Amino acid sequence: MPIRQITVYGEPVLHQRAVEVTEFDDALRELVADMHVTMDEAHGVGLAAPQIGLGLRMFTYVFADQDDAPERGVVINPKLTLSKVSQAPAHPDDHSEGCLSVPGLNYPLQRADYAKVEGFDEFGKPISFEAHGWFARIMQHEYDHLDGLLYVDKLQPRWEKKWKKAKKALGWGVPGNTWLPGTDEDPFGH
């Protein structure tokens, strides 16, 4: 189970819609195991396949605060049904997100407080659960990756301006930037 390189904002696979997974085989299960190891080593709570350079509609997650969902899992070919998203300004203390593909930065973003998640596990078995609060945020964040969106693509103008300035200073927005959890310096300071 090798740790995979994590792609950084600007890598084309991050900005394209991922394709459906069609084969539920040993290779897929090995990929899921690699994604879990990579996510854990990066101290993440979710990891989408495009973040490791693969345009597949799947993500892993770990979250220990939900009754009706497994604490740790994978969702393949997901579908999300969401509650309304508040139109109030996102608050930095309550709504900030980070992303392994935007390493070391975080910005506030409003999300729905509820998501019904449907999809498949690594064996092709249908799964369905509800996510609330922070867990719903994780599900939406990872799902967005599968549609070629990162949370920084959805920021309100105040935060978008700060993001664009940081992106320029870091030289992101072009292909070829990656980091390797467990080897490169942890951009989140864990």
PDB file of C-alpha atoms in Angstrom:
ATOM      1  CA  MET A   1       0.000   0.000   0.000  1.00  0.00           C
ATOM      2  CA  PRO A   2       2.146   2.871  -1.236  1.00  0.00           C
ATOM      3  CA  ILE A   3       1.542   6.460  -0.257  1.00  0.00           C
ATOM      4  CA  ARG A   4       0.556   8.437  -3.349  1.00  0.00           C
ATOM      5  CA  GLN A   5       1.659  11.913  -4.457  1.00  0.00           C
ATOM      6  CA  ILE A   6      -1.045  14.522  -3.884  1.00  0.00           C
ATOM      7  CA  THR A   7      -1.687  16.882  -6.781  1.00  0.00           C
ATOM      8  CA  VAL A   8      -1.862  20.627  -6.153  1.00  0.00           C
ATOM      9  CA  TYR A   9      -4.267  23.201  -7.623  1.00  0.00           C
ATOM     10  CA  GLY A  10      -3.512  23.628 -11.313  1.00  0.00           C
ATOM     11  CA  GLU A  11      -3.053  19.958 -12.188  1.00  0.00           C
ATOM     12  CA  PRO A  12      -5.554  19.301 -15.043  1.00  0.00           C
ATOM     13  CA  VAL A  13      -7.097  16.187 -13.421  1.00  0.00           C
ATOM     14  CA  LEU A  14      -8.294  18.394 -10.549  1.00  0.00           C
ATOM     15  CA  HIS A  15     -10.248  20.633 -12.910  1.00  0.00           C
ATOM     16  CA  GLN A  16     -12.080  18.008 -14.992  1.00  0.00           C
ATOM     17  CA  ARG A  17     -15.130  15.885 -14.278  1.00  0.00           C
ATOM     18  CA  ALA A  18     -14.025  12.410 -13.188  1.00  0.00           C
ATOM     19  CA  VAL A  19     -15.400   9.301 -14.920  1.00  0.00           C
ATOM     20  CA  GLU A  20     -17.564   6.583 -13.384  1.00  0.00           C
ATOM     21  CA  VAL A  21     -15.864   3.527 -11.946  1.00  0.00           C
ATOM     22  CA  THR A  22     -16.957   0.437 -13.901  1.00  0.00           C
ATOM     23  CA  GLU A  23     -14.722  -2.351 -12.563  1.00  0.00           C
ATOM     24  CA  PHE A  24     -15.010  -3.433  -8.915  1.00  0.00           C
ATOM     25  CA  ASP A  25     -11.961  -5.673  -8.839  1.00  0.00           C
ATOM     26  CA  ASP A  26      -8.793  -6.311  -6.819  1.00  0.00           C
ATOM     27  CA  ALA A  27      -7.048  -3.361  -8.496  1.00  0.00           C
ATOM     28  CA  LEU A  28      -9.822  -1.051  -7.275  1.00  0.00           C
ATOM     29  CA  ARG A  29      -9.581  -2.433  -3.740  1.00  0.00           C
ATOM     30  CA  GLU A  30      -5.790  -1.887  -3.801  1.00  0.00           C
ATOM     31  CA  LEU A  31      -6.383   1.698  -4.933  1.00  0.00           C
ATOM     32  CA  VAL A  32      -8.842   2.227  -2.054  1.00  0.00           C
ATOM     33  CA  ALA A  33      -6.222   0.897   0.404  1.00  0.00           C
ATOM     34  CA  ASP A  34      -3.585   3.245  -1.079  1.00  0.00           C
ATOM     35  CA  MET A  35      -5.982   6.174  -0.778  1.00  0.00           C
ATOM     36  CA  HIS A  36      -6.675   5.410   2.887  1.00  0.00           C
ATOM     37  CA  VAL A  37      -2.940   5.169   3.662  1.00  0.00           C
ATOM     38  CA  THR A  38      -2.261   8.419   1.779  1.00  0.00           C
ATOM     39  CA  MET A  39      -5.163  10.217   3.490  1.00  0.00           C
ATOM     40  CA  ASP A  40      -3.982   9.031   6.912  1.00  0.00           C
ATOM     41  CA  GLU A  41      -0.361  10.020   6.304  1.00  0.00           C
ATOM     42  CA  ALA A  42      -1.531  13.468   5.151  1.00  0.00           C
ATOM     43  CA  HIS A  43      -3.752  13.801   8.259  1.00  0.00           C
ATOM     44  CA  GLY A  44      -6.749  14.341   6.003  1.00  0.00           C
ATOM     45  CA  VAL A  45     -10.412  13.566   6.613  1.00  0.00           C
ATOM     46  CA  GLY A  46     -11.110  12.863   2.950  1.00  0.00           C
ATOM     47  CA  LEU A  47      -9.264  12.155  -0.286  1.00  0.00           C
ATOM     48  CA  ALA A  48     -10.721  12.065  -3.795  1.00  0.00           C
ATOM     49  CA  ALA A  49      -9.116  10.050  -6.594  1.00  0.00           C
ATOM     50  CA  PRO A  50      -8.347  13.186  -8.680  1.00  0.00           C
ATOM     51  CA  GLN A  51      -6.173  14.381  -5.798  1.00  0.00           C
ATOM     52  CA  ILE A  52      -3.799  11.505  -6.495  1.00  0.00           C
ATOM     53  CA  GLY A  53      -3.943  12.057 -10.233  1.00  0.00           C
ATOM     54  CA  LEU A  54      -6.738   9.624 -11.139  1.00  0.00           C
ATOM     55  CA  GLY A  55      -9.907  10.929 -12.782  1.00  0.00           C
ATOM     56  CA  LEU A  56     -12.238   8.403 -11.131  1.00  0.00           C
ATOM     57  CA  ARG A  57     -15.488   9.159  -9.276  1.00  0.00           C
ATOM     58  CA  MET A  58     -14.502   7.937  -5.831  1.00  0.00           C
ATOM     59  CA  PHE A  59     -13.291   9.251  -2.505  1.00  0.00           C
ATOM     60  CA  THR A  60     -12.239   7.941   0.890  1.00  0.00           C
ATOM     61  CA  TYR A  61     -13.105   9.519   4.221  1.00  0.00           C
ATOM     62  CA  VAL A  62     -12.630   9.131   7.966  1.00  0.00           C
ATOM     63  CA  PHE A  63     -14.932  10.801  10.471  1.00  0.00           C
ATOM     64  CA  ALA A  64     -15.747   9.431  13.914  1.00  0.00           C
ATOM     65  CA  ASP A  65     -18.746  11.570  14.828  1.00  0.00           C
ATOM     66  CA  GLN A  66     -21.658  10.107  12.883  1.00  0.00           C
ATOM     67  CA  ASP A  67     -24.183   7.487  14.019  1.00  0.00           C
ATOM     68  CA  ASP A  68     -25.534   6.108  10.766  1.00  0.00           C
ATOM     69  CA  ALA A  69     -22.364   5.981   8.638  1.00  0.00           C
ATOM     70  CA  PRO A  70     -19.197   3.933   8.932  1.00  0.00           C
ATOM     71  CA  GLU A  71     -16.424   5.872  10.671  1.00  0.00           C
ATOM     72  CA  ARG A  72     -14.108   5.107   7.771  1.00  0.00           C
ATOM     73  CA  GLY A  73     -15.050   4.307   4.218  1.00  0.00           C
ATOM     74  CA  VAL A  74     -15.058   4.849   0.504  1.00  0.00           C
ATOM     75  CA  VAL A  75     -17.844   6.140  -1.704  1.00  0.00           C
ATOM     76  CA  ILE A  76     -17.660   5.158  -5.372  1.00  0.00           C
ATOM     77  CA  ASN A  77     -19.838   6.790  -8.042  1.00  0.00           C
ATOM     78  CA  PRO A  78     -21.527   8.927  -5.362  1.00  0.00           C
ATOM     79  CA  LYS A  79     -24.761  10.853  -5.564  1.00  0.00           C
ATOM     80  CA  LEU A  80     -25.492  13.581  -3.011  1.00  0.00           C
ATOM     81  CA  THR A  81     -28.825  15.110  -2.050  1.00  0.00           C
ATOM     82  CA  LEU A  82     -28.320  18.328  -0.075  1.00  0.00           C
ATOM     83  CA  SER A  83     -30.282  20.656   2.136  1.00  0.00           C
ATOM     84  CA  LYS A  84     -30.290  24.355   1.273  1.00  0.00           C
ATOM     85  CA  VAL A  85     -27.045  26.276   1.614  1.00  0.00           C
ATOM     86  CA  SER A  86     -27.265  29.404   3.764  1.00  0.00           C
ATOM     87  CA  GLN A  87     -26.777  32.640   1.868  1.00  0.00           C
ATOM     88  CA  ALA A  88     -25.202  34.295   4.919  1.00  0.00           C
ATOM     89  CA  PRO A  89     -21.532  35.244   4.616  1.00  0.00           C
ATOM     90  CA  ALA A  90     -19.189  32.396   5.536  1.00  0.00           C
ATOM     91  CA  HIS A  91     -17.577  32.957   8.938  1.00  0.00           C
ATOM     92  CA  PRO A  92     -13.832  32.234   9.266  1.00  0.00           C
ATOM     93  CA  ASP A  93     -14.225  30.546  12.663  1.00  0.00           C
ATOM     94  CA  ASP A  94     -17.217  28.373  11.798  1.00  0.00           C
ATOM     95  CA  HIS A  95     -16.933  27.608   8.077  1.00  0.00           C
ATOM     96  CA  SER A  96     -13.237  27.370   7.220  1.00  0.00           C
ATOM     97  CA  GLU A  97     -12.065  24.526   5.028  1.00  0.00           C
ATOM     98  CA  GLY A  98      -8.686  23.249   3.998  1.00  0.00           C
ATOM     99  CA  CYS A  99      -7.747  20.898   1.195  1.00  0.00           C
ATOM    100  CA  LEU A 100      -4.854  18.537   0.612  1.00  0.00           C
ATOM    101  CA  SER A 101      -4.655  19.942  -2.945  1.00  0.00           C
ATOM    102  CA  VAL A 102      -4.455  23.508  -1.614  1.00  0.00           C
ATOM    103  CA  PRO A 103      -1.887  22.621   1.051  1.00  0.00           C
ATOM    104  CA  GLY A 104      -1.450  24.831   4.068  1.00  0.00           C
ATOM    105  CA  LEU A 105      -4.259  27.279   3.275  1.00  0.00           C
ATOM    106  CA  ASN A 106      -7.839  27.522   4.473  1.00  0.00           C
ATOM    107  CA  TYR A 107     -10.743  29.810   3.698  1.00  0.00           C
ATOM    108  CA  PRO A 108     -14.388  29.988   4.816  1.00  0.00           C
ATOM    109  CA  LEU A 109     -17.127  28.579   2.607  1.00  0.00           C
ATOM    110  CA  GLN A 110     -20.819  28.013   3.277  1.00  0.00           C
ATOM    111  CA  ARG A 111     -22.005  24.434   2.802  1.00  0.00           C
ATOM    112  CA  ALA A 112     -25.273  22.590   3.305  1.00  0.00           C
ATOM    113  CA  ASP A 113     -25.714  21.200   6.829  1.00  0.00           C
ATOM    114  CA  TYR A 114     -27.163  17.926   5.503  1.00  0.00           C
ATOM    115  CA  ALA A 115     -26.257  15.478   2.758  1.00  0.00           C
ATOM    116  CA  LYS A 116     -27.767  12.145   1.837  1.00  0.00           C
ATOM    117  CA  VAL A 117     -24.957  10.087   0.345  1.00  0.00           C
ATOM    118  CA  GLU A 118     -25.534   7.165  -2.010  1.00  0.00           C
ATOM    119  CA  GLY A 119     -23.011   5.139  -3.975  1.00  0.00           C
ATOM    120  CA  PHE A 120     -21.047   1.917  -3.808  1.00  0.00           C
ATOM    121  CA  ASP A 121     -18.271   0.455  -1.675  1.00  0.00           C
ATOM    122  CA  GLU A 122     -15.114  -1.134  -3.111  1.00  0.00           C
ATOM    123  CA  PHE A 123     -16.947  -4.447  -3.641  1.00  0.00           C
ATOM    124  CA  GLY A 124     -19.745  -2.844  -5.686  1.00  0.00           C
ATOM    125  CA  LYS A 125     -22.237  -3.118  -2.816  1.00  0.00           C
ATOM    126  CA  PRO A 126     -24.708  -0.188  -2.666  1.00  0.00           C
ATOM    127  CA  ILE A 127     -24.299   2.125   0.321  1.00  0.00           C
ATOM    128  CA  SER A 128     -26.485   4.928   1.618  1.00  0.00           C
ATOM    129  CA  PHE A 129     -26.178   7.141   4.682  1.00  0.00           C
ATOM    130  CA  GLU A 130     -26.921  10.626   5.952  1.00  0.00           C
ATOM    131  CA  ALA A 131     -24.310  13.172   6.933  1.00  0.00           C
ATOM    132  CA  HIS A 132     -24.849  16.219   9.132  1.00  0.00           C
ATOM    133  CA  GLY A 133     -22.737  19.231  10.083  1.00  0.00           C
ATOM    134  CA  TRP A 134     -19.009  18.799   9.595  1.00  0.00           C
ATOM    135  CA  PHE A 135     -19.445  15.331   8.089  1.00  0.00           C
ATOM    136  CA  ALA A 136     -21.826  16.780   5.467  1.00  0.00           C
ATOM    137  CA  ARG A 137     -19.142  19.384   4.693  1.00  0.00           C
ATOM    138  CA  ILE A 138     -16.572  16.625   4.117  1.00  0.00           C
ATOM    139  CA  MET A 139     -18.915  14.766   1.775  1.00  0.00           C
ATOM    140  CA  GLN A 140     -19.617  17.907  -0.277  1.00  0.00           C
ATOM    141  CA  HIS A 141     -15.940  18.867  -0.404  1.00  0.00           C
ATOM    142  CA  GLU A 142     -14.876  15.457  -1.720  1.00  0.00           C
ATOM    143  CA  TYR A 143     -17.809  15.228  -4.117  1.00  0.00           C
ATOM    144  CA  ASP A 144     -16.865  18.598  -5.626  1.00  0.00           C
ATOM    145  CA  HIS A 145     -13.451  17.142  -6.508  1.00  0.00           C
ATOM    146  CA  LEU A 146     -15.214  14.592  -8.690  1.00  0.00           C
ATOM    147  CA  ASP A 147     -16.849  17.386 -10.681  1.00  0.00           C
ATOM    148  CA  GLY A 148     -13.549  19.217 -11.203  1.00  0.00           C
ATOM    149  CA  LEU A 149     -14.120  21.804  -8.475  1.00  0.00           C
ATOM    150  CA  LEU A 150     -12.045  22.696  -5.461  1.00  0.00           C
ATOM    151  CA  TYR A 151     -13.491  24.614  -2.552  1.00  0.00           C
ATOM    152  CA  VAL A 152     -11.403  27.675  -3.515  1.00  0.00           C
ATOM    153  CA  ASP A 153     -13.320  27.803  -6.817  1.00  0.00           C
ATOM    154  CA  LYS A 154     -16.489  28.583  -4.843  1.00  0.00           C
ATOM    155  CA  LEU A 155     -15.287  31.304  -2.442  1.00  0.00           C
ATOM    156  CA  GLN A 156     -17.136  34.541  -1.806  1.00  0.00           C
ATOM    157  CA  PRO A 157     -15.419  37.597  -3.387  1.00  0.00           C
ATOM    158  CA  ARG A 158     -13.657  38.713  -0.167  1.00  0.00           C
ATOM    159  CA  TRP A 159     -11.961  35.332   0.251  1.00  0.00           C
ATOM    160  CA  GLU A 160     -11.502  34.742  -3.477  1.00  0.00           C
ATOM    161  CA  LYS A 161      -9.266  37.824  -3.646  1.00  0.00           C
ATOM    162  CA  LYS A 162      -7.061  36.479  -0.819  1.00  0.00           C
ATOM    163  CA  TRP A 163      -6.932  33.056  -2.489  1.00  0.00           C
ATOM    164  CA  LYS A 164      -5.863  34.479  -5.863  1.00  0.00           C
ATOM    165  CA  LYS A 165      -3.083  36.462  -4.203  1.00  0.00           C
ATOM    166  CA  ALA A 166      -1.848  33.369  -2.319  1.00  0.00           C
ATOM    167  CA  LYS A 167      -2.081  31.187  -5.449  1.00  0.00           C
ATOM    168  CA  LYS A 168       0.057  33.642  -7.401  1.00  0.00           C
ATOM    169  CA  ALA A 169       2.646  33.914  -4.614  1.00  0.00           C
ATOM    170  CA  LEU A 170       2.903  30.114  -4.373  1.00  0.00           C
ATOM    171  CA  GLY A 171       3.177  29.597  -8.138  1.00  0.00           C
ATOM    172  CA  TRP A 172       0.101  27.372  -8.253  1.00  0.00           C
ATOM    173  CA  GLY A 173      -2.421  27.183 -11.071  1.00  0.00           C
ATOM    174  CA  VAL A 174      -0.052  25.303 -13.377  1.00  0.00           C
ATOM    175  CA  PRO A 175       0.539  21.553 -13.788  1.00  0.00           C
ATOM    176  CA  GLY A 176       3.342  19.699 -12.042  1.00  0.00           C
ATOM    177  CA  ASN A 177       2.978  20.668  -8.389  1.00  0.00           C
ATOM    178  CA  THR A 178       2.608  17.776  -5.944  1.00  0.00           C
ATOM    179  CA  TRP A 179       3.586  16.816  -2.418  1.00  0.00           C
ATOM    180  CA  LEU A 180       4.195  13.435  -0.820  1.00  0.00           C
ATOM    181  CA  PRO A 181       2.748  12.901   2.660  1.00  0.00           C
ATOM    182  CA  GLY A 182       5.248  11.454   5.106  1.00  0.00           C
ATOM    183  CA  THR A 183       8.210  12.598   3.005  1.00  0.00           C
ATOM    184  CA  ASP A 184       7.655  16.276   2.187  1.00  0.00           C
ATOM    185  CA  GLU A 185       7.199  18.803   4.982  1.00  0.00           C
ATOM    186  CA  ASP A 186       3.626  18.657   6.254  1.00  0.00           C
ATOM    187  CA  PRO A 187       1.991  21.837   4.886  1.00  0.00           C
ATOM    188  CA  PHE A 188      -0.599  21.747   7.674  1.00  0.00           C
ATOM    189  CA  GLY A 189       1.910  21.497  10.532  1.00  0.00           C
ATOM    190  CA  HIS A 190       0.718  18.163  11.976  1.00  0.00           C
TER     191      HIS A 190
END
